[in-house]
Short mmCIF file of C-alpha atoms and ligand atoms in Angstrom, two decimals:
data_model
loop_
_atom_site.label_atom_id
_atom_site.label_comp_id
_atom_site.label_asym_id
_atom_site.label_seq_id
_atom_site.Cartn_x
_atom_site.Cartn_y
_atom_site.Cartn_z
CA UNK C 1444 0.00 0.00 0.00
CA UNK C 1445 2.79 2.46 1.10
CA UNK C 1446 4.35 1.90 -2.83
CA UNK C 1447 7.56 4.30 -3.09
CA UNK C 1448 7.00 5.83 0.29
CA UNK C 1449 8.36 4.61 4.22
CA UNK C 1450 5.57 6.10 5.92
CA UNK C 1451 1.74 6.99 5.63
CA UNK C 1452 2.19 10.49 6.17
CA UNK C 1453 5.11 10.67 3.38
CA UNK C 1454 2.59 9.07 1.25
CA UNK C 1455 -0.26 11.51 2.10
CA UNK C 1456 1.78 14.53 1.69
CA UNK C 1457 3.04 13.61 -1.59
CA UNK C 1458 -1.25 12.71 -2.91
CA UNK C 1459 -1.71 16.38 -2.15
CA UNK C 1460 -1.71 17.53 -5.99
CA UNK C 1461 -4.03 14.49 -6.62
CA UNK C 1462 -6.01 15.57 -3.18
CA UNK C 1463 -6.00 18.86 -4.78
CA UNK C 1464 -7.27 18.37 -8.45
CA UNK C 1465 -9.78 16.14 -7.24
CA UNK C 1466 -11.07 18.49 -4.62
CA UNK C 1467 -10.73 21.18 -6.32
CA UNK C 1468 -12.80 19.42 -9.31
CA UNK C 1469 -15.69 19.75 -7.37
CA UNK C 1470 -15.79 23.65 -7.86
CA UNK C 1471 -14.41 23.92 -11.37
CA UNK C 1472 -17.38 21.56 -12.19
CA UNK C 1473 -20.16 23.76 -10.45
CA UNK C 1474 -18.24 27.40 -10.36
CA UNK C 1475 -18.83 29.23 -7.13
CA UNK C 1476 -22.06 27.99 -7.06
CA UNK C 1477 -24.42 27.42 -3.78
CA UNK C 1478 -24.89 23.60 -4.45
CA UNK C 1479 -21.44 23.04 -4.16
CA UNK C 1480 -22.57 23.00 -0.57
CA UNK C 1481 -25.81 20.59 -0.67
CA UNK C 1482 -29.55 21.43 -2.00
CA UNK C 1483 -30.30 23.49 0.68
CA UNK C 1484 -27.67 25.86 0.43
CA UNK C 1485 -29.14 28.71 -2.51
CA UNK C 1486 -31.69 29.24 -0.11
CA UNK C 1487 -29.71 29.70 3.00
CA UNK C 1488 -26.43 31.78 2.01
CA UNK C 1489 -27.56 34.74 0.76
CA UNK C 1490 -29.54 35.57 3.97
CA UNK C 1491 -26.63 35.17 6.48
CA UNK C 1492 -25.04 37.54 8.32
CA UNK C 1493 -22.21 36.01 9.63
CA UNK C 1494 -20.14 32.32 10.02
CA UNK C 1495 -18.94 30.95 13.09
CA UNK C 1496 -16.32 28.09 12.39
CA UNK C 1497 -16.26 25.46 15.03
CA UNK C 1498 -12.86 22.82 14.92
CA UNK C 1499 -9.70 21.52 16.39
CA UNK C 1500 -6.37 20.77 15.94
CA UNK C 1501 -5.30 21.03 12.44
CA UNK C 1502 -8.63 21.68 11.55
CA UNK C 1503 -8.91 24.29 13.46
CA UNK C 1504 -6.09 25.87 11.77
CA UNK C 1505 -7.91 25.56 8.69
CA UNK C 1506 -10.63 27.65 10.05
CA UNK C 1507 -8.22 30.38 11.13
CA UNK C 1508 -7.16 30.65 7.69
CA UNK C 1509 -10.64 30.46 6.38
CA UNK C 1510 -11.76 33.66 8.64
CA UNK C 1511 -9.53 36.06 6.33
CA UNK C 1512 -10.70 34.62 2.73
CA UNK C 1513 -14.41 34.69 4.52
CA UNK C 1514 -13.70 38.52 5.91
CA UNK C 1515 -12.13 39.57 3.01
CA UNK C 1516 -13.25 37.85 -0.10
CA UNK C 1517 -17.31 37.66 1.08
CA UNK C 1518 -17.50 40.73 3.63
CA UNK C 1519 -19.21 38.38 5.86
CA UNK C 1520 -18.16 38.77 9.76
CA UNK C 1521 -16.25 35.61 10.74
CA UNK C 1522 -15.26 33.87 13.97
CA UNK C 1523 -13.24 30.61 14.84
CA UNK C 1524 -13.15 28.72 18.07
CA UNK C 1525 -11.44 26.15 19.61
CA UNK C 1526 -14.71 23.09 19.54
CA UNK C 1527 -14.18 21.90 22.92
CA UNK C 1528 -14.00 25.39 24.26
CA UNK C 1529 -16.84 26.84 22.36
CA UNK C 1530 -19.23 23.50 23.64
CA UNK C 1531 -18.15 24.65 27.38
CA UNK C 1532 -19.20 28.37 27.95
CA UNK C 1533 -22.12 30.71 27.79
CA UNK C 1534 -21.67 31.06 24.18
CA UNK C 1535 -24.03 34.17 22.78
CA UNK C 1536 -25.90 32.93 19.34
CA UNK C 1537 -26.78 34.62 16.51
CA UNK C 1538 -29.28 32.10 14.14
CA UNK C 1539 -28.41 34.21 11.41
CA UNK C 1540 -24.60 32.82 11.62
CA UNK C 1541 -23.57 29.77 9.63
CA UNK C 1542 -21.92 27.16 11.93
CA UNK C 1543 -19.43 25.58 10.18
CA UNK C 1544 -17.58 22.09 11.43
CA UNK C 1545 -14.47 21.49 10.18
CA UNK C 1546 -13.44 17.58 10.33
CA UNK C 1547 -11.33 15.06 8.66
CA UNK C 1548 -13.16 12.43 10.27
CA UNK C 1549 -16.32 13.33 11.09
CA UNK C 1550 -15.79 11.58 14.42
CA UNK C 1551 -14.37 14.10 16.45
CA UNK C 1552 -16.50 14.11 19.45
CA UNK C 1553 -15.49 17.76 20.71
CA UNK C 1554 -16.29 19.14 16.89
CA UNK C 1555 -19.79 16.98 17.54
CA UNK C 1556 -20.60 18.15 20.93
CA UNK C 1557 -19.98 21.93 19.82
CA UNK C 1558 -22.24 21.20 16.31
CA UNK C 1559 -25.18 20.17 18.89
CA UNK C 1560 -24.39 23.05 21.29
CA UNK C 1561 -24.96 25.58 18.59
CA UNK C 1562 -27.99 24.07 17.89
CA UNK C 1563 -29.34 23.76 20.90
CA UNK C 1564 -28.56 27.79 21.28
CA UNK C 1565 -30.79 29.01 18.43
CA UNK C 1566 -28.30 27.98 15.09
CA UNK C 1567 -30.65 27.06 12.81
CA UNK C 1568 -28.23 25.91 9.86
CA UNK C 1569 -24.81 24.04 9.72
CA UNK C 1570 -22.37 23.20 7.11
CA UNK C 1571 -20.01 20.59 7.46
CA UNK C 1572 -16.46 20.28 5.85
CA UNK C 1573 -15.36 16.55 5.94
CA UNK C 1574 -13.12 14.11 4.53
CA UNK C 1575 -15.84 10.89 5.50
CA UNK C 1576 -18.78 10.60 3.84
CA UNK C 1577 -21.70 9.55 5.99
CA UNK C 1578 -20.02 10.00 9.43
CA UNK C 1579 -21.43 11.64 12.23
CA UNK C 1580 -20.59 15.28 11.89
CA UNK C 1581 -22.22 15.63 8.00
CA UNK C 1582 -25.23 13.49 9.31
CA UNK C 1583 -26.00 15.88 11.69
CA UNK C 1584 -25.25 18.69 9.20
CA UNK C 1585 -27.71 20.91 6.72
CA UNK C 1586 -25.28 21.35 4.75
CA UNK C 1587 -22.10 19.42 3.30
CA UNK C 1588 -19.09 19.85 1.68
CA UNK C 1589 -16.72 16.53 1.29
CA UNK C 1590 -13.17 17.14 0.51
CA UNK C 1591 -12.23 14.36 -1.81
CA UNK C 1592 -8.50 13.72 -0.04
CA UNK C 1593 -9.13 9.95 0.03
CA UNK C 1594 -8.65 7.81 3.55
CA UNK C 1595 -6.15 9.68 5.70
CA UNK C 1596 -4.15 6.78 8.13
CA UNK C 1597 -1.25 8.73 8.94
CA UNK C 1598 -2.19 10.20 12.32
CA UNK C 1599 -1.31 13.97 11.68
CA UNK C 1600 -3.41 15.40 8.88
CA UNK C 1601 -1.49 16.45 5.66
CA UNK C 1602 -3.70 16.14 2.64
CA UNK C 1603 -7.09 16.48 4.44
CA UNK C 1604 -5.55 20.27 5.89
CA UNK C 1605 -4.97 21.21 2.29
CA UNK C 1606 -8.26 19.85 0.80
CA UNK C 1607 -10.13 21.59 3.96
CA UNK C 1608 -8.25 24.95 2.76
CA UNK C 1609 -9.70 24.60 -0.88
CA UNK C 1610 -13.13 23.69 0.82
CA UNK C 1611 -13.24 27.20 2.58
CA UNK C 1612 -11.85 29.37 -0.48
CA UNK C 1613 -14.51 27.99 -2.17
CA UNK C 1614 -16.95 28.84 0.47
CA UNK C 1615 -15.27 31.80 0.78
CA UNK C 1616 -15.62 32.86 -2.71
CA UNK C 1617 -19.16 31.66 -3.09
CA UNK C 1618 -20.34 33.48 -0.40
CA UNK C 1619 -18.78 36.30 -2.09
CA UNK C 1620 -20.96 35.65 -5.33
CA UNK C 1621 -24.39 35.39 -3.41
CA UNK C 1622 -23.76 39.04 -1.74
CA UNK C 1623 -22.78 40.35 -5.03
CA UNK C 1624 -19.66 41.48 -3.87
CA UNK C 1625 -17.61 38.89 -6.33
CA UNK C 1626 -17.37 39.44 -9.71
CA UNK C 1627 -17.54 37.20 -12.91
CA UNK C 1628 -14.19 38.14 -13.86
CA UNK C 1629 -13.04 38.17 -9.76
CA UNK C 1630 -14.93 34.32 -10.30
CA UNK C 1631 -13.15 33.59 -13.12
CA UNK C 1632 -9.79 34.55 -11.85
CA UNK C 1633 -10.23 32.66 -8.82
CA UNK C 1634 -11.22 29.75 -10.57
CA UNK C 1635 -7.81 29.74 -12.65
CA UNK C 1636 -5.88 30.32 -9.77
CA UNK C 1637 -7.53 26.73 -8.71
CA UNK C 1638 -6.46 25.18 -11.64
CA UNK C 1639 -3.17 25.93 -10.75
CA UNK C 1640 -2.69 25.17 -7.38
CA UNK C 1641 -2.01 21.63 -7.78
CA UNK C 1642 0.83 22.52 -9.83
CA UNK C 1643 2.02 25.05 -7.48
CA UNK C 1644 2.34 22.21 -4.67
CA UNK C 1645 3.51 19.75 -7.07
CA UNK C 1646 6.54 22.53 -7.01
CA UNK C 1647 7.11 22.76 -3.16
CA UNK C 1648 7.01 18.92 -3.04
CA UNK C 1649 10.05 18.88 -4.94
CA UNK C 1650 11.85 20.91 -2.63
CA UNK C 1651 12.18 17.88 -0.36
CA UNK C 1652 15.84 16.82 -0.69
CA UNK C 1653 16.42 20.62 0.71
CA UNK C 1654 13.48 20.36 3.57
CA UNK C 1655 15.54 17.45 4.08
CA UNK C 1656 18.76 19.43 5.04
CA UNK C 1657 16.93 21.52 7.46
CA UNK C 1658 15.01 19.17 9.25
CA UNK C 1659 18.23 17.26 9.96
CA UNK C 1660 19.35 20.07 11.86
CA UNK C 1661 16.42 20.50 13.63
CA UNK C 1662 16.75 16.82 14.99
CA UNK C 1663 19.60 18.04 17.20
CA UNK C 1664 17.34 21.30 18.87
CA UNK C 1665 15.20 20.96 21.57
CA UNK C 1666 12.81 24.06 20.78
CA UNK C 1667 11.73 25.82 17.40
CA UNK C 1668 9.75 28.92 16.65
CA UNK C 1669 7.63 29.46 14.21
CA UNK C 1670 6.54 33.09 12.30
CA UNK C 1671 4.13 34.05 10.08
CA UNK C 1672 1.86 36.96 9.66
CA UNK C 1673 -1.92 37.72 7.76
CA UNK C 1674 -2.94 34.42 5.85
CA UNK C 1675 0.06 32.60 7.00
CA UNK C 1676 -0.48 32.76 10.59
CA UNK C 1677 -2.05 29.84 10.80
CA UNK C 1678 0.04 28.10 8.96
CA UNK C 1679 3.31 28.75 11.42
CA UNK C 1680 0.24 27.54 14.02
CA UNK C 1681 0.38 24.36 11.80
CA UNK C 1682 4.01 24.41 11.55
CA UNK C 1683 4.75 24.05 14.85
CA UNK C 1684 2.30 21.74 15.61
CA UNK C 1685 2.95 19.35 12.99
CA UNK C 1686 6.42 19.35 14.27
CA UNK C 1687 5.96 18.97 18.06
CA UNK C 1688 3.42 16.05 17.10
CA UNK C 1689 5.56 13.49 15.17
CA UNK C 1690 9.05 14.99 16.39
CA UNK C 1691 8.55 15.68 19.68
CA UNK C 1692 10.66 18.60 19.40
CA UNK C 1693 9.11 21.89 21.50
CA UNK C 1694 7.52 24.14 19.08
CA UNK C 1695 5.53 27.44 19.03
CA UNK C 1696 3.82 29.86 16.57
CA UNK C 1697 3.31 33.07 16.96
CA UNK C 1698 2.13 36.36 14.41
CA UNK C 1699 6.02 37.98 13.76
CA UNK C 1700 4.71 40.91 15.00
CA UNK C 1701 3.89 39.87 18.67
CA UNK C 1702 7.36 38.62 19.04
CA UNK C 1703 8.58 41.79 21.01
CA UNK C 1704 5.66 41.30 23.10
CA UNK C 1705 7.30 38.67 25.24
CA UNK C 1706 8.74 35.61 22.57
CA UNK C 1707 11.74 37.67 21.77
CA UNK C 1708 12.99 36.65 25.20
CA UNK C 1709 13.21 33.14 24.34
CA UNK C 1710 15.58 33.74 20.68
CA UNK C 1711 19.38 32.98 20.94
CA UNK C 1712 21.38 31.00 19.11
CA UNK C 1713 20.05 27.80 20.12
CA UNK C 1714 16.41 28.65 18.51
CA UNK C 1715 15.69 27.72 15.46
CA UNK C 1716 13.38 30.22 13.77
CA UNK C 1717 11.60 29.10 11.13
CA UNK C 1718 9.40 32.20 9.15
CA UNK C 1719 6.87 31.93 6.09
CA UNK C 1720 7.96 34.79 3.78
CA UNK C 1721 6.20 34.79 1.13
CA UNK C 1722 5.55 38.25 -1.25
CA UNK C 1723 2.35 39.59 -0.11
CA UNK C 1724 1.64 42.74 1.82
CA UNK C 1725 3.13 41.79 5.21
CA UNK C 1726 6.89 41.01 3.62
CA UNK C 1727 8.44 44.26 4.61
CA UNK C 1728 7.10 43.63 8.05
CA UNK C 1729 8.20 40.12 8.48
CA UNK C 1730 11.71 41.31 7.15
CA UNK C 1731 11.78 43.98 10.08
CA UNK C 1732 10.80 41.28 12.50
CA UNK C 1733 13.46 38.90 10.95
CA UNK C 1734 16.07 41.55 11.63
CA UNK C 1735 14.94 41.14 15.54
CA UNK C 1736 15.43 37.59 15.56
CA UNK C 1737 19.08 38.17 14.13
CA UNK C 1738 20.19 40.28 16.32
CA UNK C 1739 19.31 38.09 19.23
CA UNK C 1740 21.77 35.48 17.19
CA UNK C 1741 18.17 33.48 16.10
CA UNK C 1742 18.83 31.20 13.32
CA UNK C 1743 16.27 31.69 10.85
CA UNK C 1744 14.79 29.47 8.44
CA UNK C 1745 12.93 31.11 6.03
CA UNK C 1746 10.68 29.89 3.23
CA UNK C 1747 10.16 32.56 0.72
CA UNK C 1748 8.91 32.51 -2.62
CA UNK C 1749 10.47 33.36 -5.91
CA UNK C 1750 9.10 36.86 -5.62
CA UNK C 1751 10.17 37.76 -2.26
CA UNK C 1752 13.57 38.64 -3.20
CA UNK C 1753 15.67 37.06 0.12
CA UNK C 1754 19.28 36.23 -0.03
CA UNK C 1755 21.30 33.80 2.48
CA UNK C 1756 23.69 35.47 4.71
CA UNK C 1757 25.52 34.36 7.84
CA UNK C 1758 22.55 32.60 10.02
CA UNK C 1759 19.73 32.90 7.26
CA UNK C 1760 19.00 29.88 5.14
CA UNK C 1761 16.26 30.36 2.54
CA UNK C 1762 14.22 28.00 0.34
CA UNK C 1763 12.28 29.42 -2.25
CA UNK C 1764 8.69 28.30 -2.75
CA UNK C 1765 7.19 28.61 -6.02
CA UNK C 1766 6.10 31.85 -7.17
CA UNK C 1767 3.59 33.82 -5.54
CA UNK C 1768 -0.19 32.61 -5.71
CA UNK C 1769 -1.74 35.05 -4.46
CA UNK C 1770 -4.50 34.16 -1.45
CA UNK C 1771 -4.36 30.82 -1.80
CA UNK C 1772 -0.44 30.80 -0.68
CA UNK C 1773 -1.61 29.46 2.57
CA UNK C 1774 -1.89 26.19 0.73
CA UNK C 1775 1.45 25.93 -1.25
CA UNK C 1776 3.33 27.09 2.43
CA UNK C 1777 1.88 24.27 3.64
CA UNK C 1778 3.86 21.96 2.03
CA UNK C 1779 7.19 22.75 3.47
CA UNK C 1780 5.95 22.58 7.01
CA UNK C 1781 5.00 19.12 6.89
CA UNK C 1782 7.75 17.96 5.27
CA UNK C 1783 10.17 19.63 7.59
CA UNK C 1784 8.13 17.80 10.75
CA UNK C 1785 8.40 14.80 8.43
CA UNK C 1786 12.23 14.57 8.06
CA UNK C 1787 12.92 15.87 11.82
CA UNK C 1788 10.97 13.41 12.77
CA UNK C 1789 12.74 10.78 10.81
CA UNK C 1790 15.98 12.21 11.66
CA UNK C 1791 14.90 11.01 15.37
CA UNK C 1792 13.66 8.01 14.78
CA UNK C 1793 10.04 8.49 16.14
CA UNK C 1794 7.20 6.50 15.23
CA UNK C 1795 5.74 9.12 12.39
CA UNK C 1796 2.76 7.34 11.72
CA UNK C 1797 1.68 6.61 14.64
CA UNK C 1798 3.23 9.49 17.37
CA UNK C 1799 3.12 8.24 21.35
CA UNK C 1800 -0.27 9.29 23.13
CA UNK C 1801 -2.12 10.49 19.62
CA UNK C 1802 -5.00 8.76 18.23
CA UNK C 1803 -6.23 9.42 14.52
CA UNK C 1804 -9.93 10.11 15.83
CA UNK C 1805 -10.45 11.59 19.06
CA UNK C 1806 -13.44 10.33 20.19
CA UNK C 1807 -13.44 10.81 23.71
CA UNK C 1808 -13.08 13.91 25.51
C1 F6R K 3131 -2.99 17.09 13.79
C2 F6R K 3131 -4.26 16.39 13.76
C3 F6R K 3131 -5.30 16.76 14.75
C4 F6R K 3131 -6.67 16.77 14.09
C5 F6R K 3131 -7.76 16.99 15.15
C6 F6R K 3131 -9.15 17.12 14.55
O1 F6R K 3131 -2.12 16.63 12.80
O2 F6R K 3131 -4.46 15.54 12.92
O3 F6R K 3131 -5.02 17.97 15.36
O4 F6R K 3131 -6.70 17.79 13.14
O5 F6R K 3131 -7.75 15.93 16.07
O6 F6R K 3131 -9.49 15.97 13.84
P1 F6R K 3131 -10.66 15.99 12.80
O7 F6R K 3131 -10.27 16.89 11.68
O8 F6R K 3131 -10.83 14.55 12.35
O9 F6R K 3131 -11.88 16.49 13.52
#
């Protein structure tokens, strides 16, 4: 089953173009249209006035990166919380917001719990984004969007994180459409910058033999930080917990900019610092908060892409993603992440697949 590949999760990260195109088929098949979501969805989109995004883990992630395509692509007020925080509190409802799940399995008994919660405060409609068809989570759902990843055994999620990502730009987008706020031509350009993404990945896969050279060195460190800012936030969230997952090695994200607010302290030279660069509006800020990290003696790691202009100099080793895609970068920086977990994880001989005290469905509390 594992063909070329020594582990599930190798396996998984490399199906991501497939993952991709066939995800992604979905939406080049129906254009940003409401029944990408289910039959009941033309009805119920244009009259919301907000989503609420319900998840954990690495799905959870995906939801952090969802609430800036959803803010800024649909103009439709967005919040994401932690599932088994949200299902706990005195949570204030407005039935007018979309709850949206989002779950590999469908299983996840905190993602559940919070789905009924919501209901149970007034939410009248619910959209799930899964990777299982007919498990619980879409059952209990109005409305459904499958990401087509196929099964996902490796116990950290690779290709259903990416798929998930496509899932919400698509939401995102369509959301967009229904409030008139997205164009044809803004449609049409999105919709080509789909058809590329699986090509775009296919590019930061090959930069695996390089990934490779880093994440040996990271096998020898006991702590790493991660930056990003804007859309790739969450993916430095995703970063770090990817690689404190299968590597054990101590990891943390945080937004570049909050690093004088207390992180800072932490940088010297035995801190890896790994930052997602890419060219988009932020750069010139993440460059200024690279600086910071340097002149602590930080080591930074720094994956930028062919438009960001970076050179190596004494204690900063870049690898250049493909160029620039625009908002969905989140999904191409993805890549590298994993695979850098991947190979520090190798590099220590842990048990990648299947990482001490983790279970693939969490279906206890
Ligand atoms: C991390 C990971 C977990 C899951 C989380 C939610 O690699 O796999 O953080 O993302 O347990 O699982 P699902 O998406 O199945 O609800």
């Amino acid at each position: 089953e594992l063909g070329p590949y020594s582990h599930f999760m190798q396996k998984e990260i490399h199906e991501q173009p497939k993952a991709l195109s066939d995800t992604i088929e979905a939406v080049l098949d129906a254009g940003f249209s409401a029944e990408l979501f289910g039959p009941n969805a033309a009805a119920l989109l244009p009259t919301l006035e907000g989503v609420k995004i319900l998840a954990c883990g690495t799905s959870y992630y995906a939801g952090l990166t969802a609430k800036y395509w959803i803010e800024s692509i649909a103009g439709v007020p967005c919040d994401v919380e932690i599932a088994s925080e949200y299902r706990y509190r005195d949570a204030w409802a407005n039935p007018k917001h979309l709850i949206v799940t989002i779950s590999q399995s469908g299983e996840t008994l905190d993602t559940m719990e919070a789905l009924k919660y919501a209901k149970s405060l007034g939410h009248t409609a619910a959209l799930s984004i899964c990777n299982v068809r007919e498990s619980a989570i879409p059952r209990a759902s109005e409305l459904v969007f499958y990401t087509r990843a196929g099964a996902e055994i490796g116990v950290a999620s690779t290709k259903a994180f990416t798929t998930q990502l496509v899932a919400l730009f698509a939401l995102a987008v369509t959301l967009g459409k229904v409030r008139g706020r997205v164009s044809d031509e803004q449609q049409a350009q999105f919709l080509d910058e789909l058809r590329h993404l699986p090509g775009s990945v296919q590019h930061a896969l090959n930069l695996e033999p390089q990934i490779k050279a880093w994440a040996d060195k990271f096998a020898a460190k006991n702590d790493a930080l991660f930056l990003g800012r804007g859309l790739h936030y969450p993916i430095a969230l995703e970063g770090a917990l990817k690689l404190k997952e299968i590597s054990y090695i101590h990891a943390e994200a945080y937004p570049a900019g909050e690093l004088k607010h207390g992180p800072l302290a932490l940088v010297d030279s035995n801190m890896p610092v790994v930052v997602i660069a890419p060219n988009d509006s932020l750069l010139e800020k993440v460059k200024s908060n690279m600086q910071e990290v340097r002149a602590r003696g930080g080591e930074l790691f720094v994956f930028a892409d062919l438009d960001s202009h970076f050179s190596e100099s004494e204690g900063v080793h870049v690898i250049r993603t493909p160029r620039h895609v625009g908002v969905l970068s989140p999904v191409v920086h993805a890549i590298p992440v994993q695979l850098l977990a991947y190979h520090a994880a190798l590099a220590r001989g842990t048990d990648v697949d299947k990482p001490r005290n983790l279970a693939k469905s969490v279906t206890v509390e």
